[in-house]
PDB file of C-alpha atoms in Angstrom:
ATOM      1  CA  UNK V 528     -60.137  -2.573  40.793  1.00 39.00           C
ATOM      2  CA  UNK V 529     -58.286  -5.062  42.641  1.00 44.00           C
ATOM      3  CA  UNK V 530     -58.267  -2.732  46.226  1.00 38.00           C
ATOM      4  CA  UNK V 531     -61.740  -2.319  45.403  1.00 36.00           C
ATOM      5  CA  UNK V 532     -61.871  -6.238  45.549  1.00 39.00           C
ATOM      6  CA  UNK V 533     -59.915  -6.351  48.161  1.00 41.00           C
ATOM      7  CA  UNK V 534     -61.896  -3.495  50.811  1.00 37.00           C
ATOM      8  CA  UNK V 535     -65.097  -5.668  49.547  1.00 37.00           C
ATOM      9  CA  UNK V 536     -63.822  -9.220  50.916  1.00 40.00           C
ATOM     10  CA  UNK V 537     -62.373  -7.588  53.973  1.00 40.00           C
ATOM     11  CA  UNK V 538     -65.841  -5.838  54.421  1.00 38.00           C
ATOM     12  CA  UNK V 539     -67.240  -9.223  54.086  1.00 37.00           C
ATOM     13  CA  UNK V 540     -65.206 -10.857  56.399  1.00 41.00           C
ATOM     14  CA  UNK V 541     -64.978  -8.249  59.248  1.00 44.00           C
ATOM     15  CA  UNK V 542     -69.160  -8.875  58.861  1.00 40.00           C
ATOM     16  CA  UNK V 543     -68.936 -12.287  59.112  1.00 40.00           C
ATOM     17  CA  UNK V 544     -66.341 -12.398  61.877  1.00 45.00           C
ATOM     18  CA  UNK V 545     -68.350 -10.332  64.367  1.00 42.00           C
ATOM     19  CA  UNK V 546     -71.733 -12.120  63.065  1.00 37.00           C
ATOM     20  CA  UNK V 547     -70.667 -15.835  63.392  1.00 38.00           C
ATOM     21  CA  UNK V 548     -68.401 -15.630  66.893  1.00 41.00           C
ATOM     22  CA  UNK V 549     -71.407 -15.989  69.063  1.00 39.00           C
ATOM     23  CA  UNK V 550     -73.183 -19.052  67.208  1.00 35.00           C
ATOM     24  CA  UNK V 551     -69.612 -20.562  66.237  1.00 36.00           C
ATOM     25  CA  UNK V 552     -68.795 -20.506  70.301  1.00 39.00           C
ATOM     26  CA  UNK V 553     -72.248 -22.557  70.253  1.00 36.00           C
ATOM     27  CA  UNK V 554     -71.389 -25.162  68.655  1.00 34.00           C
ATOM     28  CA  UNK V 555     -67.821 -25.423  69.790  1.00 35.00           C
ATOM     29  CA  UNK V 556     -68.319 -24.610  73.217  1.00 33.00           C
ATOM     30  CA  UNK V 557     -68.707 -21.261  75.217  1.00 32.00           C
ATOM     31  CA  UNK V 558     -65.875 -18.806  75.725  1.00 33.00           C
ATOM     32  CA  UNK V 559     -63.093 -20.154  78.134  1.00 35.00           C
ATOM     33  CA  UNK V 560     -64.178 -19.510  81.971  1.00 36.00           C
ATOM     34  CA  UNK V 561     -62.358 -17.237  83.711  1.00 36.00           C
ATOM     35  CA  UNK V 562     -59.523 -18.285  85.706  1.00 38.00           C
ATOM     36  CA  UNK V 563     -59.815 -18.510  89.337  1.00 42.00           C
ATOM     37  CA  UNK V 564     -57.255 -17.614  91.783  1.00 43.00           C
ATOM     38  CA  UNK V 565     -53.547 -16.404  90.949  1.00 44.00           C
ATOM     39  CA  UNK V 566     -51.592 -18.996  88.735  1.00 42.00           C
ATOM     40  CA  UNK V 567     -48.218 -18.885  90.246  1.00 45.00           C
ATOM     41  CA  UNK V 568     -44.925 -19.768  87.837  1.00 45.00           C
ATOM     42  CA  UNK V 569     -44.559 -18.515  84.621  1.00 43.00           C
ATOM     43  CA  UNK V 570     -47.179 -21.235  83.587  1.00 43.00           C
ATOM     44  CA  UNK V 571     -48.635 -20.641  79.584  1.00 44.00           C
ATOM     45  CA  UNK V 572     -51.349 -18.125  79.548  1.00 51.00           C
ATOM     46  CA  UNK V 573     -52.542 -18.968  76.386  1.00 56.00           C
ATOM     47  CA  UNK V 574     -54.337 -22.231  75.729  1.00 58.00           C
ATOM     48  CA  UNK V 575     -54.041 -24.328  72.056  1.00 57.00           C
ATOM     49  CA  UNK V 576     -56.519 -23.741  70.031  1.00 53.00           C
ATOM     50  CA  UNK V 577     -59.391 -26.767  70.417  1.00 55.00           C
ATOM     51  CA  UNK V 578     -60.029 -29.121  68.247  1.00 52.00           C
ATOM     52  CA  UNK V 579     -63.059 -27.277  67.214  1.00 70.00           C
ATOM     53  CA  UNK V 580     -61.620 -24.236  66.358  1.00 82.00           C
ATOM     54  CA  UNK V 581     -59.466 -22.715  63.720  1.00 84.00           C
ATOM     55  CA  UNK V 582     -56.998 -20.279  62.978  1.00 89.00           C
ATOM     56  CA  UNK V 583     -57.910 -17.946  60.484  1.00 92.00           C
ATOM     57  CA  UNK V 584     -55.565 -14.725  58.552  1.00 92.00           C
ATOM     58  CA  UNK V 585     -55.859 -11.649  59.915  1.00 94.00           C
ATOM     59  CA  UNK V 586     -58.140  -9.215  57.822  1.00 91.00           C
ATOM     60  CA  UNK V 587     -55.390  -7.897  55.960  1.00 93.00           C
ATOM     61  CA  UNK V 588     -51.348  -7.824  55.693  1.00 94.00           C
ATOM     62  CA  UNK V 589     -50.246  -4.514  57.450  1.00 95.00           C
ATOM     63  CA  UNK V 590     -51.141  -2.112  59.505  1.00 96.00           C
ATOM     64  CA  UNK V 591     -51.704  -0.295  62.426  1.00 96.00           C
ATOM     65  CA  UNK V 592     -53.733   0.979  65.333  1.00 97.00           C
ATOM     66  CA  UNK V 593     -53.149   3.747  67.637  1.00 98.00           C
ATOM     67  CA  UNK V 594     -55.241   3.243  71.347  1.00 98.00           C
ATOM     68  CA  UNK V 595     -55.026   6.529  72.440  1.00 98.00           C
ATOM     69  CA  UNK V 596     -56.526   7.342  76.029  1.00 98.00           C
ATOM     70  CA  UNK V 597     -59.129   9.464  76.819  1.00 97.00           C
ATOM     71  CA  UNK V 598     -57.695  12.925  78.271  1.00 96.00           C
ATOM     72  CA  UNK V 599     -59.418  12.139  82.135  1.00 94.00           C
ATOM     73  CA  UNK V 600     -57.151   8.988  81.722  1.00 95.00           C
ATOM     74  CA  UNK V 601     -53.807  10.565  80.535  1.00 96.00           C
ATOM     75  CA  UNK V 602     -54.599  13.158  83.314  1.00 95.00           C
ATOM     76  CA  UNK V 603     -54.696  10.768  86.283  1.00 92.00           C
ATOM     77  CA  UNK V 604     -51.746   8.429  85.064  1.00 92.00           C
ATOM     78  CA  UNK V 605     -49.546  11.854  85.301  1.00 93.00           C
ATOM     79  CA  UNK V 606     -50.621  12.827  88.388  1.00 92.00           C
ATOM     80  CA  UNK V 607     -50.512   9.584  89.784  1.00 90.00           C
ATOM     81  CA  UNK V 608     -47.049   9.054  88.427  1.00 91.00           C
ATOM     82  CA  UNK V 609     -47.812   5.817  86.915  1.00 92.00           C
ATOM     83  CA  UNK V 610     -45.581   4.731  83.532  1.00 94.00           C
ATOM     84  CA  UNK V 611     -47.201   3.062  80.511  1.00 96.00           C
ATOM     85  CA  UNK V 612     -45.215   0.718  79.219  1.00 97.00           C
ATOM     86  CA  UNK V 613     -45.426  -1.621  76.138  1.00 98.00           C
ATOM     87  CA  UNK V 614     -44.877  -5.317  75.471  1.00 98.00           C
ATOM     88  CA  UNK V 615     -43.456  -6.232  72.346  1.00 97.00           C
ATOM     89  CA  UNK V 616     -45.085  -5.799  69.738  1.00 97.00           C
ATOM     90  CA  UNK V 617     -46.810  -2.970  71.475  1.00 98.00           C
ATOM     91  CA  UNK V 618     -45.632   0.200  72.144  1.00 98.00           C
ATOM     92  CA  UNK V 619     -46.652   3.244  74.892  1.00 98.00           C
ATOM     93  CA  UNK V 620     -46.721   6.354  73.484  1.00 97.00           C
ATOM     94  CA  UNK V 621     -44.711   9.202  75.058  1.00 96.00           C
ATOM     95  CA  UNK V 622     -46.856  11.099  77.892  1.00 95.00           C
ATOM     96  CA  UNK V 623     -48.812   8.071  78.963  1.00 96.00           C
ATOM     97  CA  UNK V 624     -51.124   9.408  75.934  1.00 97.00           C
ATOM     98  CA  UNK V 625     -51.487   5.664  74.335  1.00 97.00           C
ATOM     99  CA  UNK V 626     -50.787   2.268  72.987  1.00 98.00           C
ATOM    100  CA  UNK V 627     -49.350   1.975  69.070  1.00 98.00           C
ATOM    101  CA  UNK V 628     -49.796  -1.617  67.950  1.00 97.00           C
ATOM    102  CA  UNK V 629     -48.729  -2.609  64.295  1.00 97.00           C
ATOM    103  CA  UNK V 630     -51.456  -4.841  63.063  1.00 96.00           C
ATOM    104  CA  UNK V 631     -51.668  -7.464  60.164  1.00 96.00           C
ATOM    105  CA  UNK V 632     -51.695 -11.347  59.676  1.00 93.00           C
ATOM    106  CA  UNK V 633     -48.088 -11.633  60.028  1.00 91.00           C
ATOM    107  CA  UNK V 634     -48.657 -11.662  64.114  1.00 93.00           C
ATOM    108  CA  UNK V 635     -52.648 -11.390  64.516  1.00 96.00           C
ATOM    109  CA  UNK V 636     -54.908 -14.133  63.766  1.00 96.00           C
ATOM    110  CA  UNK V 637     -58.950 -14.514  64.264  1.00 95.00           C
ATOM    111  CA  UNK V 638     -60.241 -17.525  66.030  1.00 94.00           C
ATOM    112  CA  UNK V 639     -64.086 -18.147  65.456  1.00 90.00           C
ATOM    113  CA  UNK V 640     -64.307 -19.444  69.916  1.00 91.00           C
ATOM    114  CA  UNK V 641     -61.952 -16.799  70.892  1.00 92.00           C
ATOM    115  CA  UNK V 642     -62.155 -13.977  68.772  1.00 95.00           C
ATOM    116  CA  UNK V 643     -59.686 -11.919  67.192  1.00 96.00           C
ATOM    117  CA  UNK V 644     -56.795 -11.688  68.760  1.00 97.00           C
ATOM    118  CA  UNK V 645     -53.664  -9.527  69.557  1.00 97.00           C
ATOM    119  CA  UNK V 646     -50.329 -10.595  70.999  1.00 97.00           C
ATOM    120  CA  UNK V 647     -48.745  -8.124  73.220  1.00 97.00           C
ATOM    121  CA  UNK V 648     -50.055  -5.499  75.659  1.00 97.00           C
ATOM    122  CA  UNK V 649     -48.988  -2.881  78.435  1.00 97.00           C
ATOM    123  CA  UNK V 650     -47.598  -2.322  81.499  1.00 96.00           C
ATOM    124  CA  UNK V 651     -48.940   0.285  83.853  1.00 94.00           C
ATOM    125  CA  UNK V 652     -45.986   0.462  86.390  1.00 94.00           C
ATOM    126  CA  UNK V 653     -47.072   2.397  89.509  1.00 91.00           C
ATOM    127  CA  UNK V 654     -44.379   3.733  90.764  1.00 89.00           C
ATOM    128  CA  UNK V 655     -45.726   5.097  93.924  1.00 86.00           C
ATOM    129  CA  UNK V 656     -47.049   2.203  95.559  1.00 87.00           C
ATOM    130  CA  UNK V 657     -44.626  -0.857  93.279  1.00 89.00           C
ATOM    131  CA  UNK V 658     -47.277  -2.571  91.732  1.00 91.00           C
ATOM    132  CA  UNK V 659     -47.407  -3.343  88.481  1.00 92.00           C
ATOM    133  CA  UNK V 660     -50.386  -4.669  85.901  1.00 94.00           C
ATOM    134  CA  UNK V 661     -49.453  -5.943  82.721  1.00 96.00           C
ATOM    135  CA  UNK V 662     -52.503  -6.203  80.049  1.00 97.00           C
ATOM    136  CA  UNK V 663     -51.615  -8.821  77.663  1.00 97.00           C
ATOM    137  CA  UNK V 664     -52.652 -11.528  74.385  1.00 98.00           C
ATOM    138  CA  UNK V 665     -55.797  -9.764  73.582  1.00 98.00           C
ATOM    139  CA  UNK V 666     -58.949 -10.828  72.502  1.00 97.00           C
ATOM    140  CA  UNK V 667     -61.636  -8.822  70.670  1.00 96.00           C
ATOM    141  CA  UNK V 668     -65.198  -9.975  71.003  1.00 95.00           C
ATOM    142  CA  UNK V 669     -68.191  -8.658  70.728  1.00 92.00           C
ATOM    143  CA  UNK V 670     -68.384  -7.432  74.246  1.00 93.00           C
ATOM    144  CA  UNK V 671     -65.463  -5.820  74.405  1.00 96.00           C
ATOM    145  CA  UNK V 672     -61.945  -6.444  74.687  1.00 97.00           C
ATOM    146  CA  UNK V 673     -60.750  -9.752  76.660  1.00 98.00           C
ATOM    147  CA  UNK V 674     -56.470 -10.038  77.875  1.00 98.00           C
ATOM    148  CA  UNK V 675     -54.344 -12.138  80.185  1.00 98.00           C
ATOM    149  CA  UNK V 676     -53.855 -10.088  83.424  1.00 97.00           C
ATOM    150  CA  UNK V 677     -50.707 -10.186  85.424  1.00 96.00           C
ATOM    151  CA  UNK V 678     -50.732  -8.177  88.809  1.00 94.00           C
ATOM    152  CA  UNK V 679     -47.180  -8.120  90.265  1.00 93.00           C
ATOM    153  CA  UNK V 680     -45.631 -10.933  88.420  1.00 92.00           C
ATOM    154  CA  UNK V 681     -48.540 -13.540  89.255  1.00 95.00           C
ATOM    155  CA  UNK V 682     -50.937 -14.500  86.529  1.00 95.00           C
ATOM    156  CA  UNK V 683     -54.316 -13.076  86.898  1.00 95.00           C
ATOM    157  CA  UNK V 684     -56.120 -15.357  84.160  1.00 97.00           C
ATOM    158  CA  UNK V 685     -58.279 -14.328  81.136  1.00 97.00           C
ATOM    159  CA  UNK V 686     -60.603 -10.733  82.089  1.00 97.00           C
ATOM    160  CA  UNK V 687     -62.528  -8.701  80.386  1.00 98.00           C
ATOM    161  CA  UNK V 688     -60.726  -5.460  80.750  1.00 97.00           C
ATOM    162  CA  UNK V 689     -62.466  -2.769  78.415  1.00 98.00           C
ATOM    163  CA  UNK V 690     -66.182  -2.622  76.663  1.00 98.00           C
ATOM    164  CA  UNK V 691     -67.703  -1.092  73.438  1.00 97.00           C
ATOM    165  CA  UNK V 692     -70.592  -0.555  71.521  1.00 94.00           C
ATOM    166  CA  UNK V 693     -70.544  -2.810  68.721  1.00 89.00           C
ATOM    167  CA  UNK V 694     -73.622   0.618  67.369  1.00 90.00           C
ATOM    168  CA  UNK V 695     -71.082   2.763  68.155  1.00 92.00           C
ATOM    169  CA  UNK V 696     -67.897   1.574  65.916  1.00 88.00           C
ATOM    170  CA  UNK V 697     -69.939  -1.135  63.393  1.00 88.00           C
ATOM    171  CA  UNK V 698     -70.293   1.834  61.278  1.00 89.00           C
ATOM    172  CA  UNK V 699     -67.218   3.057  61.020  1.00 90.00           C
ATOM    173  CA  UNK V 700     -65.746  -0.071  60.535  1.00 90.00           C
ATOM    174  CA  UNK V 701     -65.448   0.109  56.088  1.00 89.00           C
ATOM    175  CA  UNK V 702     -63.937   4.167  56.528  1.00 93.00           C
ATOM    176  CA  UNK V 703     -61.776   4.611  53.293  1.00 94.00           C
ATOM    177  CA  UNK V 704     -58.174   5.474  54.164  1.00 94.00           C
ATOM    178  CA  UNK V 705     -56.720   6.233  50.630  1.00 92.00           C
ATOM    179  CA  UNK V 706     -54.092   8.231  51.849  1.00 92.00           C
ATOM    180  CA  UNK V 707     -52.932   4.813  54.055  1.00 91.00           C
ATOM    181  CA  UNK V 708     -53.442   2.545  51.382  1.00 90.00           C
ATOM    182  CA  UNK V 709     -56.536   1.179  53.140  1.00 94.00           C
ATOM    183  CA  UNK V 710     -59.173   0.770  55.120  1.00 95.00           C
ATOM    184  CA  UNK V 711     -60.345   1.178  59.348  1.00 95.00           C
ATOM    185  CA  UNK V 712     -62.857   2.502  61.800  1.00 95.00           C
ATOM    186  CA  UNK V 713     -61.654   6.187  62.893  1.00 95.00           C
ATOM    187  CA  UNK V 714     -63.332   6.384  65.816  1.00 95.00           C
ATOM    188  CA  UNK V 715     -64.224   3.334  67.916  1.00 96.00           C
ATOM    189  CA  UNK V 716     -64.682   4.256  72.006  1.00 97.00           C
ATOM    190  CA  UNK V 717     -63.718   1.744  74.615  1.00 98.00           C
ATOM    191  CA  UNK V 718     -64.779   2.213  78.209  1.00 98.00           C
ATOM    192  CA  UNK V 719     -63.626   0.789  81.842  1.00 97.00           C
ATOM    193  CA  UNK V 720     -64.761  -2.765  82.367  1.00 98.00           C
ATOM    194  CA  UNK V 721     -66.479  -3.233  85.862  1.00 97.00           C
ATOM    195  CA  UNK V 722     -62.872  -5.441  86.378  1.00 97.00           C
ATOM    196  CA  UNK V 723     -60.817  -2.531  85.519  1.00 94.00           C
ATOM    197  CA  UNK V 724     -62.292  -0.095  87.879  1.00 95.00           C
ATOM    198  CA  UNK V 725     -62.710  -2.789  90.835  1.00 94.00           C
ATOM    199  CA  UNK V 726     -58.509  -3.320  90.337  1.00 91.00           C
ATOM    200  CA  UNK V 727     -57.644   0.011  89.543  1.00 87.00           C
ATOM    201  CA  UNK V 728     -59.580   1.437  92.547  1.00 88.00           C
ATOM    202  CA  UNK V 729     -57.603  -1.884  94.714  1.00 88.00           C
ATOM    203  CA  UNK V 730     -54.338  -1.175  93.482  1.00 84.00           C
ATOM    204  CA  UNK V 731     -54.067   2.721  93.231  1.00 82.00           C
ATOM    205  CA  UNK V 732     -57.101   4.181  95.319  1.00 82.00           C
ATOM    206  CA  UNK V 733     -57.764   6.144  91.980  1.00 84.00           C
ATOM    207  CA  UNK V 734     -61.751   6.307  90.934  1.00 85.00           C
ATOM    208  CA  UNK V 735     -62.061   5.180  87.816  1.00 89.00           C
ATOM    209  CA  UNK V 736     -66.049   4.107  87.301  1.00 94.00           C
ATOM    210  CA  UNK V 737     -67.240   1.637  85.100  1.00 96.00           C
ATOM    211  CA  UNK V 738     -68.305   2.355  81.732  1.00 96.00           C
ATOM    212  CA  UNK V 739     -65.987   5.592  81.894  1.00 97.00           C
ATOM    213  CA  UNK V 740     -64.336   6.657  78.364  1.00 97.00           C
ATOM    214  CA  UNK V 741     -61.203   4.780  78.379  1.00 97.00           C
ATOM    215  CA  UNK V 742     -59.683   5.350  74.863  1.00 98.00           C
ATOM    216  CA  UNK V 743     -60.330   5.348  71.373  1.00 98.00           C
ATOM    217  CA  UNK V 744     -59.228   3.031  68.780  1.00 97.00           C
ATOM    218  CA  UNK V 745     -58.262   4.122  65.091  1.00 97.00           C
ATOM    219  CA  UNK V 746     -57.030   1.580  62.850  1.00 96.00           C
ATOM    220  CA  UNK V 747     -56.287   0.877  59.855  1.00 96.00           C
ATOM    221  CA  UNK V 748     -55.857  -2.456  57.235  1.00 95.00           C
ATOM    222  CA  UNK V 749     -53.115  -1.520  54.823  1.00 94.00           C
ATOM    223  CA  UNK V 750     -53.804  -3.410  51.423  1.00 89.00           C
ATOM    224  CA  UNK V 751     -51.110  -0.678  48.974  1.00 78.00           C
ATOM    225  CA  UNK V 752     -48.222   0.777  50.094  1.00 68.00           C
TER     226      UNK V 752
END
């Protein structure tokens, strides 16, 4: 009885998260700008929270989520050469096939102007040509997914970098997971922000539209062991 309790509140909570972003960014202020041109330095990329906003625990203790690329992705990262790469606490999957992030309130908090949010990213080192873009302190909102960008070792500022359907996921969102102790969204699709395509195309000459599959997302909020 007490999981049951405890799927119900997160249920409740993952509701009211997605629900009361957009009218709590009202009345605290919009979502931070985007940042202009390149910050050089190693300058913070991550701003306090204001004096309006809160810190709140993570839906749930433990977990995890695997972001595992779409197959036209994986594809063109092989043939391009290009090397995933994770930043702590992330972690690339072997064969450029994804990202494996351990989730929980330990490390991941939700903030009502910002949204929920995710330290650590990805590199995608480029062999071929030397760059290097590093995807990183993630934001989920409800238009998709929003991360620090750093192109070459310069600071990019705060993009969004990947969409989503809140129709497409919403659903899936209370999926039982009693052989994980828990509770997550199976399937939930993210596709190529008009950003990602415009750099990707800039850095690599690769054609990656926008609104192309990117990856899919399946996580899960441990509450047993």
């Amino acid at each position: 009885m007490r999981v049951v309790a405890r799927i119900a509140q997160l249920l409740a909570v993952v509701a009211a998260a997605f629900l009361a972003m957009p009218a709590l960014s009202a009345a605290a202020g919009p979502f931070p700008p985007l940042s202009g041109p390149p910050i050089p330095g190693n300058s913070p990329s991550i701003d306090p929270p204001s004096a309006e906003c809160f810190k709140f625990p993570y839906f749930g203790p433990k977990g995890h989520a695997n972001f595992d690329f779409g197959d036209k992705i994986v594809s063109l990262l092989t043939e391009r050469g290009i090397q995933v790469e994770g930043v702590d606490p992330m972690q690339a999957k072997a064969g450029n096939a994804g990202i494996y992030m351990p989730i929980g309130w330990q490390q991941d908090h939700i903030d009502p102007c910002k949204g929920v949010y995710y330290p650590g990213g990805f590199t995608l080192n480029d062999v071929q040509s030397g760059h290097k873009v590093t995807i990183h302190d993630i934001y989920l909102r409800p238009d998709g997914a929003h991360a620090q960008v750093e192109l070459d070792g310069q600071e990019q500022g705060e993009q969004l970098v990947a969409t989503y359907k809140l129709e497409e996921f919403a659903w899936n969102v209370p999926t039982p997971r009693p052989l994980e102790g828990g509770i997550g969204p199976k399937y939930w699709p993210f596709y190529v922000s008009a950003y990602l395509s415009q750099k990707v195309r800039e850095l690599t000459g690769i054609q990656l539209a926008e609104g192309d599959y990117l990856a899919n997302l399946d996580a899960v909020v441990q509450y047993v062991p």
